[in-house]
mmCIF file of C-alpha atoms in Angstrom:
data_model
loop_
_atom_site.group_PDB
_atom_site.id
_atom_site.type_symbol
_atom_site.label_atom_id
_atom_site.label_comp_id
_atom_site.label_asym_id
_atom_site.label_seq_id
_atom_site.Cartn_x
_atom_site.Cartn_y
_atom_site.Cartn_z
ATOM 1 C CA UNK M 253 -90.976 -22.884 -60.575
ATOM 2 C CA UNK M 254 -87.232 -23.105 -60.168
ATOM 3 C CA UNK M 255 -85.059 -25.331 -58.008
ATOM 4 C CA UNK M 256 -81.731 -25.059 -56.228
ATOM 5 C CA UNK M 257 -78.925 -26.680 -58.227
ATOM 6 C CA UNK M 258 -77.164 -27.521 -54.937
ATOM 7 C CA UNK M 259 -79.949 -29.192 -52.960
ATOM 8 C CA UNK M 260 -83.001 -29.447 -55.305
ATOM 9 C CA UNK M 261 -85.241 -27.435 -52.949
ATOM 10 C CA UNK M 262 -87.549 -24.854 -54.578
ATOM 11 C CA UNK M 263 -85.999 -21.374 -54.831
ATOM 12 C CA UNK M 264 -87.771 -18.017 -54.585
ATOM 13 C CA UNK M 265 -86.812 -14.671 -56.064
ATOM 14 C CA UNK M 266 -86.184 -12.110 -53.343
ATOM 15 C CA UNK M 267 -83.662 -9.483 -52.282
ATOM 16 C CA UNK M 268 -80.964 -11.072 -50.080
ATOM 17 C CA UNK M 269 -79.743 -9.148 -46.979
ATOM 18 C CA UNK M 270 -77.246 -6.449 -47.983
ATOM 19 C CA UNK M 271 -78.282 -6.651 -51.627
ATOM 20 C CA UNK M 272 -80.610 -4.396 -53.626
ATOM 21 C CA UNK M 273 -81.737 -6.685 -56.438
ATOM 22 C CA UNK M 274 -83.967 -9.784 -56.361
ATOM 23 C CA UNK M 275 -82.053 -13.063 -56.707
ATOM 24 C CA UNK M 276 -82.993 -16.739 -56.783
ATOM 25 C CA UNK M 277 -82.432 -17.646 -53.127
ATOM 26 C CA UNK M 278 -82.558 -21.144 -51.608
ATOM 27 C CA UNK M 279 -84.033 -21.114 -48.102
ATOM 28 C CA UNK M 280 -82.935 -24.708 -47.503
ATOM 29 C CA UNK M 281 -79.168 -24.448 -48.163
ATOM 30 C CA UNK M 282 -78.792 -20.656 -48.313
ATOM 31 C CA UNK M 283 -77.293 -20.565 -51.811
ATOM 32 C CA UNK M 284 -77.885 -17.417 -53.870
ATOM 33 C CA UNK M 285 -78.098 -18.184 -57.579
ATOM 34 C CA UNK M 286 -76.870 -15.091 -59.414
ATOM 35 C CA UNK M 287 -77.663 -14.495 -63.067
ATOM 36 C CA UNK M 288 -75.167 -12.432 -65.041
ATOM 37 C CA UNK M 289 -74.684 -11.246 -68.626
ATOM 38 C CA UNK M 290 -72.844 -13.458 -71.068
ATOM 39 C CA UNK M 291 -70.006 -12.552 -73.396
ATOM 40 C CA UNK M 292 -70.287 -13.267 -77.115
ATOM 41 C CA UNK M 293 -66.839 -13.059 -78.706
ATOM 42 C CA UNK M 294 -65.800 -13.103 -82.340
ATOM 43 C CA UNK M 295 -63.389 -11.869 -84.956
ATOM 44 C CA UNK M 296 -63.355 -9.716 -88.107
ATOM 45 C CA UNK M 297 -61.085 -11.810 -90.366
ATOM 46 C CA UNK M 298 -59.610 -9.735 -93.204
ATOM 47 C CA UNK M 299 -57.927 -10.965 -96.367
ATOM 48 C CA UNK M 300 -56.815 -8.453 -99.030
ATOM 49 C CA UNK M 301 -59.452 -5.965 -97.909
ATOM 50 C CA UNK M 302 -62.281 -8.494 -97.860
ATOM 51 C CA UNK M 303 -63.994 -9.768 -94.699
ATOM 52 C CA UNK M 304 -64.922 -13.351 -93.898
ATOM 53 C CA UNK M 305 -68.599 -13.924 -93.117
ATOM 54 C CA UNK M 306 -70.464 -17.100 -92.159
ATOM 55 C CA UNK M 307 -74.036 -17.961 -93.162
ATOM 56 C CA UNK M 308 -75.785 -19.379 -90.104
ATOM 57 C CA UNK M 309 -76.917 -23.014 -90.089
ATOM 58 C CA UNK M 310 -78.680 -22.587 -86.735
ATOM 59 C CA UNK M 311 -81.401 -20.479 -85.170
ATOM 60 C CA UNK M 312 -81.728 -17.676 -84.374
ATOM 61 C CA UNK M 313 -81.329 -16.077 -87.795
ATOM 62 C CA UNK M 314 -80.860 -19.285 -89.786
ATOM 63 C CA UNK M 315 -79.567 -18.449 -93.265
ATOM 64 C CA UNK M 316 -78.372 -14.962 -92.311
ATOM 65 C CA UNK M 317 -74.768 -13.795 -92.449
ATOM 66 C CA UNK M 318 -72.610 -13.111 -89.417
ATOM 67 C CA UNK M 319 -69.040 -12.698 -88.310
ATOM 68 C CA UNK M 320 -67.626 -15.823 -86.656
ATOM 69 C CA UNK M 321 -68.569 -15.465 -82.961
ATOM 70 C CA UNK M 322 -70.086 -17.328 -80.054
ATOM 71 C CA UNK M 323 -70.435 -17.574 -76.313
ATOM 72 C CA UNK M 324 -67.168 -17.301 -74.407
ATOM 73 C CA UNK M 325 -66.437 -20.446 -72.381
ATOM 74 C CA UNK M 326 -64.992 -20.868 -68.925
ATOM 75 C CA UNK M 327 -61.208 -21.469 -68.762
ATOM 76 C CA UNK M 328 -60.349 -19.287 -71.763
ATOM 77 C CA UNK M 329 -59.365 -15.674 -72.446
ATOM 78 C CA UNK M 330 -61.421 -13.319 -74.614
ATOM 79 C CA UNK M 331 -58.806 -13.635 -77.352
ATOM 80 C CA UNK M 332 -58.803 -17.430 -77.154
ATOM 81 C CA UNK M 333 -62.603 -17.376 -77.488
ATOM 82 C CA UNK M 334 -62.306 -15.321 -80.688
ATOM 83 C CA UNK M 335 -59.743 -17.747 -82.158
ATOM 84 C CA UNK M 336 -61.794 -20.801 -81.175
ATOM 85 C CA UNK M 337 -65.079 -19.503 -82.573
ATOM 86 C CA UNK M 338 -63.410 -18.506 -85.844
ATOM 87 C CA UNK M 339 -61.977 -21.996 -86.220
ATOM 88 C CA UNK M 340 -65.255 -23.700 -85.207
ATOM 89 C CA UNK M 341 -67.630 -21.670 -87.366
ATOM 90 C CA UNK M 342 -65.491 -20.779 -90.358
ATOM 91 C CA UNK M 343 -62.731 -23.414 -90.247
ATOM 92 C CA UNK M 344 -60.443 -20.414 -90.471
ATOM 93 C CA UNK M 345 -57.031 -19.739 -88.998
ATOM 94 C CA UNK M 346 -56.403 -16.124 -88.065
ATOM 95 C CA UNK M 347 -53.820 -13.919 -86.448
ATOM 96 C CA UNK M 348 -55.625 -11.878 -83.836
ATOM 97 C CA UNK M 349 -55.219 -8.110 -83.889
ATOM 98 C CA UNK M 350 -56.538 -5.491 -81.483
ATOM 99 C CA UNK M 351 -59.900 -5.652 -79.767
ATOM 100 C CA UNK M 352 -62.166 -3.556 -81.996
ATOM 101 C CA UNK M 353 -65.741 -3.341 -80.715
ATOM 102 C CA UNK M 354 -67.603 -3.986 -77.476
ATOM 103 C CA UNK M 355 -71.367 -3.680 -77.750
ATOM 104 C CA UNK M 356 -73.734 -4.075 -74.796
ATOM 105 C CA UNK M 357 -77.113 -5.603 -75.587
ATOM 106 C CA UNK M 358 -78.870 -5.388 -72.212
ATOM 107 C CA UNK M 359 -82.266 -6.702 -73.368
ATOM 108 C CA UNK M 360 -80.679 -10.100 -74.035
ATOM 109 C CA UNK M 361 -78.105 -9.764 -71.221
ATOM 110 C CA UNK M 362 -75.168 -10.020 -73.585
ATOM 111 C CA UNK M 363 -71.982 -8.119 -74.362
ATOM 112 C CA UNK M 364 -70.516 -8.715 -77.823
ATOM 113 C CA UNK M 365 -66.788 -8.238 -78.390
ATOM 114 C CA UNK M 366 -65.034 -8.428 -81.776
ATOM 115 C CA UNK M 367 -61.315 -8.470 -82.557
ATOM 116 C CA UNK M 368 -59.605 -7.381 -85.724
ATOM 117 C CA UNK M 369 -57.934 -10.369 -87.376
ATOM 118 C CA UNK M 370 -55.820 -11.335 -90.364
ATOM 119 C CA UNK M 371 -56.987 -14.432 -92.206
ATOM 120 C CA UNK M 372 -53.869 -16.574 -92.588
ATOM 121 C CA UNK M 373 -54.905 -18.665 -95.617
ATOM 122 C CA UNK M 374 -57.892 -19.342 -97.886
ATOM 123 C CA UNK M 375 -58.350 -22.884 -96.595
ATOM 124 C CA UNK M 376 -61.591 -22.081 -94.720
ATOM 125 C CA UNK M 377 -64.795 -24.110 -94.711
ATOM 126 C CA UNK M 378 -68.135 -24.001 -92.875
ATOM 127 C CA UNK M 379 -68.289 -25.650 -89.458
ATOM 128 C CA UNK M 380 -71.392 -27.396 -88.097
ATOM 129 C CA UNK M 381 -73.099 -24.104 -87.283
ATOM 130 C CA UNK M 382 -72.487 -22.527 -90.711
ATOM 131 C CA UNK M 383 -74.033 -23.187 -94.154
ATOM 132 C CA UNK M 384 -71.258 -21.419 -96.047
ATOM 133 C CA UNK M 385 -68.317 -19.127 -95.460
ATOM 134 C CA UNK M 386 -67.255 -16.424 -97.903
ATOM 135 C CA UNK M 387 -65.076 -13.347 -98.291
ATOM 136 C CA UNK M 388 -66.935 -10.112 -99.019
ATOM 137 C CA UNK M 389 -65.626 -6.795 -100.187
ATOM 138 C CA UNK M 390 -67.404 -3.766 -98.744
ATOM 139 C CA UNK M 391 -69.651 -3.166 -101.784
ATOM 140 C CA UNK M 392 -70.925 -6.751 -101.686
ATOM 141 C CA UNK M 393 -71.709 -7.145 -97.973
ATOM 142 C CA UNK M 394 -75.277 -8.541 -97.832
ATOM 143 C CA UNK M 395 -76.445 -5.821 -95.402
ATOM 144 C CA UNK M 396 -80.099 -6.844 -95.489
ATOM 145 C CA UNK M 397 -79.140 -10.400 -94.588
ATOM 146 C CA UNK M 398 -76.783 -9.638 -91.714
ATOM 147 C CA UNK M 399 -77.914 -11.721 -88.740
ATOM 148 C CA UNK M 400 -77.379 -9.367 -85.798
ATOM 149 C CA UNK M 401 -77.213 -5.636 -85.221
ATOM 150 C CA UNK M 402 -73.988 -6.029 -83.238
ATOM 151 C CA UNK M 403 -72.426 -7.544 -86.368
ATOM 152 C CA UNK M 404 -73.832 -4.871 -88.716
ATOM 153 C CA UNK M 405 -72.605 -2.158 -86.312
ATOM 154 C CA UNK M 406 -69.164 -3.744 -86.075
ATOM 155 C CA UNK M 407 -68.867 -4.070 -89.870
ATOM 156 C CA UNK M 408 -69.911 -0.435 -90.392
ATOM 157 C CA UNK M 409 -67.420 0.775 -87.769
ATOM 158 C CA UNK M 410 -64.695 -1.328 -89.381
ATOM 159 C CA UNK M 411 -65.275 0.066 -92.886
ATOM 160 C CA UNK M 412 -65.541 3.625 -91.512
ATOM 161 C CA UNK M 413 -62.244 3.221 -89.634
ATOM 162 C CA UNK M 414 -60.576 1.753 -92.707
ATOM 163 C CA UNK M 415 -61.793 4.668 -94.818
ATOM 164 C CA UNK M 416 -60.356 7.044 -92.214
ATOM 165 C CA UNK M 417 -57.076 5.168 -92.291
ATOM 166 C CA UNK M 418 -56.929 4.369 -88.583
ATOM 167 C CA UNK M 419 -58.603 1.753 -86.427
ATOM 168 C CA UNK M 420 -59.632 2.394 -82.824
ATOM 169 C CA UNK M 421 -61.651 0.610 -80.135
ATOM 170 C CA UNK M 422 -65.401 1.248 -80.071
ATOM 171 C CA UNK M 423 -67.668 0.743 -77.053
ATOM 172 C CA UNK M 424 -71.354 1.071 -77.880
ATOM 173 C CA UNK M 425 -74.786 0.020 -76.660
ATOM 174 C CA UNK M 426 -77.819 -1.306 -78.472
ATOM 175 C CA UNK M 427 -80.585 -0.402 -76.057
ATOM 176 C CA UNK M 428 -83.793 -0.746 -78.064
ATOM 177 C CA UNK M 429 -85.034 -4.225 -78.806
ATOM 178 C CA UNK E 1427 -74.157 -33.779 -56.747
ATOM 179 C CA UNK E 1428 -75.986 -31.116 -58.717
ATOM 180 C CA UNK E 1429 -79.639 -30.740 -59.673
ATOM 181 C CA UNK E 1430 -81.613 -29.298 -62.569
ATOM 182 C CA UNK E 1431 -82.935 -25.809 -61.785
ATOM 183 C CA UNK E 1432 -85.917 -26.499 -64.059
ATOM 184 C CA UNK E 1433 -87.131 -29.875 -62.775
ATOM 185 C CA UNK E 1434 -84.984 -30.736 -59.709
ATOM 186 C CA UNK E 1435 -83.733 -34.012 -61.237
ATOM 187 C CA UNK E 1436 -80.039 -34.858 -60.740
ATOM 188 C CA UNK E 1437 -77.815 -33.595 -63.566
ATOM 189 C CA UNK E 1438 -74.654 -35.215 -64.939
ATOM 190 C CA UNK E 1439 -71.676 -33.618 -66.661
ATOM 191 C CA UNK E 1440 -71.314 -34.923 -70.197
ATOM 192 C CA UNK E 1441 -70.781 -33.696 -73.752
ATOM 193 C CA UNK E 1442 -74.162 -32.991 -75.400
ATOM 194 C CA UNK E 1443 -74.692 -34.048 -79.048
ATOM 195 C CA UNK E 1444 -73.073 -31.552 -81.428
ATOM 196 C CA UNK E 1445 -70.997 -30.025 -78.631
ATOM 197 C CA UNK E 1446 -67.371 -30.608 -77.719
ATOM 198 C CA UNK E 1447 -67.276 -29.651 -74.045
ATOM 199 C CA UNK E 1448 -68.831 -31.346 -71.008
ATOM 200 C CA UNK E 1449 -71.945 -29.548 -69.681
ATOM 201 C CA UNK E 1450 -74.394 -30.138 -66.846
ATOM 202 C CA UNK E 1451 -77.147 -32.005 -68.711
ATOM 203 C CA UNK E 1452 -80.576 -32.968 -67.340
ATOM 204 C CA UNK E 1453 -81.742 -36.325 -68.688
ATOM 205 C CA UNK E 1454 -85.238 -35.774 -67.323
ATOM 206 C CA UNK E 1455 -86.167 -32.453 -68.999
ATOM 207 C CA UNK E 1456 -83.293 -32.154 -71.494
ATOM 208 C CA UNK E 1457 -82.057 -28.785 -70.242
ATOM 209 C CA UNK E 1458 -78.356 -28.021 -70.717
ATOM 210 C CA UNK E 1459 -76.995 -25.806 -67.920
ATOM 211 C CA UNK E 1460 -74.145 -23.784 -69.427
ATOM 212 C CA UNK E 1461 -71.546 -22.087 -67.249
ATOM 213 C CA UNK E 1462 -69.924 -18.954 -68.648
ATOM 214 C CA UNK E 1463 -67.378 -16.340 -67.540
ATOM 215 C CA UNK E 1464 -68.569 -13.296 -65.645
ATOM 216 C CA UNK E 1465 -67.794 -9.645 -66.292
ATOM 217 C CA UNK E 1466 -66.360 -7.477 -63.528
ATOM 218 C CA UNK E 1467 -66.752 -3.806 -64.460
ATOM 219 C CA UNK E 1468 -65.361 -0.690 -62.844
ATOM 220 C CA UNK E 1469 -64.022 2.814 -63.308
ATOM 221 C CA UNK E 1470 -60.797 4.781 -62.865
ATOM 222 C CA UNK E 1471 -62.155 8.023 -61.356
ATOM 223 C CA UNK E 1472 -59.712 10.915 -61.759
ATOM 224 C CA UNK E 1473 -59.725 14.270 -59.997
ATOM 225 C CA UNK E 1474 -56.897 16.746 -60.617
ATOM 226 C CA UNK E 1475 -54.502 13.934 -61.518
ATOM 227 C CA UNK E 1476 -55.374 11.792 -58.498
ATOM 228 C CA UNK E 1477 -57.276 8.502 -58.664
ATOM 229 C CA UNK E 1478 -60.078 7.369 -56.376
ATOM 230 C CA UNK E 1479 -59.473 4.051 -54.603
ATOM 231 C CA UNK E 1480 -61.683 2.075 -52.206
ATOM 232 C CA UNK E 1481 -60.452 -0.027 -49.279
ATOM 233 C CA UNK E 1482 -62.408 -3.267 -49.277
ATOM 234 C CA UNK E 1483 -64.772 -4.057 -46.398
ATOM 235 C CA UNK E 1484 -65.433 -7.573 -47.744
ATOM 236 C CA UNK E 1485 -63.541 -10.710 -48.630
ATOM 237 C CA UNK E 1486 -61.643 -11.544 -50.710
ATOM 238 C CA UNK E 1487 -58.828 -9.086 -49.936
ATOM 239 C CA UNK E 1488 -60.497 -7.386 -46.968
ATOM 240 C CA UNK E 1489 -58.621 -4.181 -46.118
ATOM 241 C CA UNK E 1490 -56.865 -3.970 -49.489
ATOM 242 C CA UNK E 1491 -57.288 -1.135 -51.979
ATOM 243 C CA UNK E 1492 -59.134 -1.416 -55.270
ATOM 244 C CA UNK E 1493 -60.776 0.616 -57.985
ATOM 245 C CA UNK E 1494 -64.586 0.734 -57.674
ATOM 246 C CA UNK E 1495 -65.780 -2.365 -59.580
ATOM 247 C CA UNK E 1496 -68.091 -5.331 -59.329
ATOM 248 C CA UNK E 1497 -70.040 -7.985 -61.179
ATOM 249 C CA UNK E 1498 -72.054 -6.698 -64.106
ATOM 250 C CA UNK E 1499 -75.788 -7.338 -63.651
ATOM 251 C CA UNK E 1500 -78.420 -8.414 -66.143
ATOM 252 C CA UNK E 1501 -80.423 -5.578 -67.761
ATOM 253 C CA UNK E 1502 -77.577 -3.068 -67.821
ATOM 254 C CA UNK E 1503 -74.834 -1.965 -70.218
ATOM 255 C CA UNK E 1504 -71.126 -2.228 -69.420
ATOM 256 C CA UNK E 1505 -71.019 1.549 -68.938
ATOM 257 C CA UNK E 1506 -74.029 1.519 -66.630
ATOM 258 C CA UNK E 1507 -72.344 -1.194 -64.557
ATOM 259 C CA UNK E 1508 -69.253 1.020 -64.150
ATOM 260 C CA UNK E 1509 -71.384 3.996 -63.046
ATOM 261 C CA UNK E 1510 -73.430 1.864 -60.637
ATOM 262 C CA UNK E 1511 -70.439 0.184 -59.006
ATOM 263 C CA UNK E 1512 -68.687 3.538 -58.573
ATOM 264 C CA UNK E 1513 -71.747 4.959 -56.854
ATOM 265 C CA UNK E 1514 -72.291 1.840 -54.706
ATOM 266 C CA UNK E 1515 -68.723 1.324 -53.552
ATOM 267 C CA UNK E 1516 -67.365 4.874 -53.439
ATOM 268 C CA UNK E 1517 -70.528 6.984 -53.220
ATOM 269 C CA UNK E 1518 -68.989 8.820 -56.148
ATOM 270 C CA UNK E 1519 -70.532 10.490 -59.159
ATOM 271 C CA UNK E 1520 -68.463 10.283 -62.328
ATOM 272 C CA UNK E 1521 -68.594 11.186 -65.962
ATOM 273 C CA UNK E 1522 -67.630 8.081 -67.880
ATOM 274 C CA UNK E 1523 -64.844 8.323 -70.450
ATOM 275 C CA UNK E 1524 -63.540 5.695 -72.863
ATOM 276 C CA UNK E 1525 -63.206 2.023 -72.069
ATOM 277 C CA UNK E 1526 -59.590 1.639 -70.954
ATOM 278 C CA UNK E 1527 -58.673 -1.928 -70.027
ATOM 279 C CA UNK E 1528 -60.078 -5.418 -70.567
ATOM 280 C CA UNK E 1529 -58.247 -8.155 -68.704
ATOM 281 C CA UNK E 1530 -59.113 -11.846 -68.991
ATOM 282 C CA UNK E 1531 -58.575 -13.913 -65.852
ATOM 283 C CA UNK E 1532 -59.437 -17.415 -67.073
ATOM 284 C CA UNK E 1533 -58.532 -19.252 -63.847
ATOM 285 C CA UNK E 1534 -61.438 -17.535 -62.102
ATOM 286 C CA UNK E 1535 -63.591 -17.352 -65.252
ATOM 287 C CA UNK E 1536 -63.738 -13.569 -65.194
ATOM 288 C CA UNK E 1537 -63.126 -10.673 -67.552
ATOM 289 C CA UNK E 1538 -62.402 -7.320 -65.886
ATOM 290 C CA UNK E 1539 -63.209 -4.093 -67.744
ATOM 291 C CA UNK E 1540 -62.334 -0.582 -66.537
ATOM 292 C CA UNK E 1541 -63.428 2.795 -67.922
ATOM 293 C CA UNK E 1542 -61.655 6.095 -67.628
ATOM 294 C CA UNK E 1543 -63.788 8.513 -65.624
ATOM 295 C CA UNK E 1544 -63.849 12.071 -64.339
ATOM 296 C CA UNK E 1545 -64.840 12.431 -60.698
ATOM 297 C CA UNK E 1546 -67.531 15.121 -60.689
ATOM 298 C CA UNK E 1547 -67.210 16.312 -57.074
ATOM 299 C CA UNK E 1548 -65.430 15.499 -53.797
ATOM 300 C CA UNK E 1549 -68.620 14.409 -52.055
ATOM 301 C CA UNK E 1550 -67.691 10.702 -52.027
ATOM 302 C CA UNK E 1551 -68.002 8.265 -49.135
ATOM 303 C CA UNK E 1552 -67.544 4.514 -48.582
ATOM 304 C CA UNK E 1553 -70.478 2.242 -49.470
ATOM 305 C CA UNK E 1554 -71.301 -0.961 -47.575
ATOM 306 C CA UNK E 1555 -68.499 -2.881 -49.275
ATOM 307 C CA UNK E 1556 -65.802 -0.255 -48.577
ATOM 308 C CA UNK E 1557 -63.979 0.755 -45.385
ATOM 309 C CA UNK E 1558 -62.750 4.048 -46.788
ATOM 310 C CA UNK E 1559 -62.418 5.896 -50.077
ATOM 311 C CA UNK E 1560 -59.523 8.202 -50.906
ATOM 312 C CA UNK E 1561 -57.803 10.053 -53.744
ATOM 313 C CA UNK E 1562 -54.221 8.987 -54.440
ATOM 314 C CA UNK E 1563 -51.571 10.643 -56.525
ATOM 315 C CA UNK E 1564 -49.270 8.275 -58.409
ATOM 316 C CA UNK E 1565 -46.414 8.481 -55.884
ATOM 317 C CA UNK E 1566 -48.735 7.532 -53.007
ATOM 318 C CA UNK E 1567 -50.585 4.572 -54.540
ATOM 319 C CA UNK E 1568 -50.353 1.763 -51.930
ATOM 320 C CA UNK E 1569 -49.023 -0.742 -54.479
ATOM 321 C CA UNK E 1570 -48.342 -3.464 -51.916
ATOM 322 C CA UNK E 1571 -51.915 -3.219 -50.669
ATOM 323 C CA UNK E 1572 -53.692 -3.268 -54.032
ATOM 324 C CA UNK E 1573 -56.351 -5.985 -53.871
ATOM 325 C CA UNK E 1574 -56.229 -7.506 -57.354
ATOM 326 C CA UNK E 1575 -53.695 -7.857 -60.158
ATOM 327 C CA UNK E 1576 -56.262 -6.608 -62.687
ATOM 328 C CA UNK E 1577 -56.469 -3.378 -60.678
ATOM 329 C CA UNK E 1578 -52.684 -3.037 -60.312
ATOM 330 C CA UNK E 1579 -52.272 -3.689 -64.053
ATOM 331 C CA UNK E 1580 -54.951 -1.147 -64.921
ATOM 332 C CA UNK E 1581 -53.409 1.493 -62.648
ATOM 333 C CA UNK E 1582 -49.941 0.941 -64.130
ATOM 334 C CA UNK E 1583 -51.280 1.148 -67.691
ATOM 335 C CA UNK E 1584 -53.174 4.334 -66.780
ATOM 336 C CA UNK E 1585 -50.110 6.075 -65.325
ATOM 337 C CA UNK E 1586 -47.963 4.917 -68.274
ATOM 338 C CA UNK E 1587 -50.502 6.275 -70.777
ATOM 339 C CA UNK E 1588 -50.738 9.547 -68.887
ATOM 340 C CA UNK E 1589 -46.949 9.885 -68.897
ATOM 341 C CA UNK E 1590 -46.993 9.273 -72.653
ATOM 342 C CA UNK E 1591 -49.685 11.915 -73.068
ATOM 343 C CA UNK E 1592 -52.209 9.677 -74.797
ATOM 344 C CA UNK E 1593 -54.662 7.060 -73.553
ATOM 345 C CA UNK E 1594 -55.590 3.956 -75.547
ATOM 346 C CA UNK E 1595 -57.524 0.744 -74.960
ATOM 347 C CA UNK E 1596 -55.604 -2.211 -73.508
ATOM 348 C CA UNK E 1597 -56.624 -5.870 -73.810
ATOM 349 C CA UNK E 1598 -54.518 -8.176 -71.659
ATOM 350 C CA UNK E 1599 -54.598 -11.570 -69.979
ATOM 351 C CA UNK E 1600 -53.527 -12.723 -66.545
ATOM 352 C CA UNK E 1601 -52.958 -16.419 -67.133
ATOM 353 C CA UNK E 1602 -50.973 -17.580 -64.121
ATOM 354 C CA UNK E 1603 -52.783 -17.992 -60.849
#
């Protein structure tokens, strides 16, 4: 059972007039409550060829390693979200580079976007959602302990682009759960 | 006044423990109702150097011209959203190319993403949300009647890249209302 956030009446899922998908519709006040995918935004902070990873202090994937990233908030740009999450999770100051990867994950209704970034100093430290933060060279990336496939994919694309000598933007999908 | 969609109790905006932004919090069931930016996704359908534009049959910007685009839905990828919106608004079948532009519009809590696309045939026709659909060469684009700045920006970037002979991905912000 769900309720209308405007008037507290019960809502039902049905296809509104002129639409072709079922929505949560309030018959009392007429409000249609849309549900849309969320953006997860992060950075790939580099320092002398090493990348900054955070070990998660929260579920899901407690104890696993990830790039600094999180849900984009209202009232910010995608780039501002990447800067904010990097500061919050890794206590790290970065200079943002180009957008690097955009990965759709439809089964969780998310789109993950990562920016290239230059770590400005070594004065980083874990935020509340991280157990530790560390720089990894390619050979030492803990691949089996990477938290999310969007992060593993982004890291692999980054190292492949670096090996090729040129970075480009990558749009991909992870369809299978 | 707003209500909890889970339990219909009134919700209040306050900063939850461990957070740093005010959220709609339900004191009865504990649910935190996050609000996040939405993705608007579209395409730049090209046919023999001309681009396909739609004249809007809905507000906002009724009667103005736009690229086929709309809110991304749950359960789809960004690319699928671009294909779907192009079919819905322009009745047009396209082959999707690379992601081309990503423009943050924080004052409406939106991120607009456009893909390059090849229009597969001339059998297009306006959907319910369009008054007409037409191919425009660069010199005939109705710049003063383009519906949204994200669309105008994307069109300008597209023509500039074409003139340069190479297309790349563009991440930009439109900060001022």
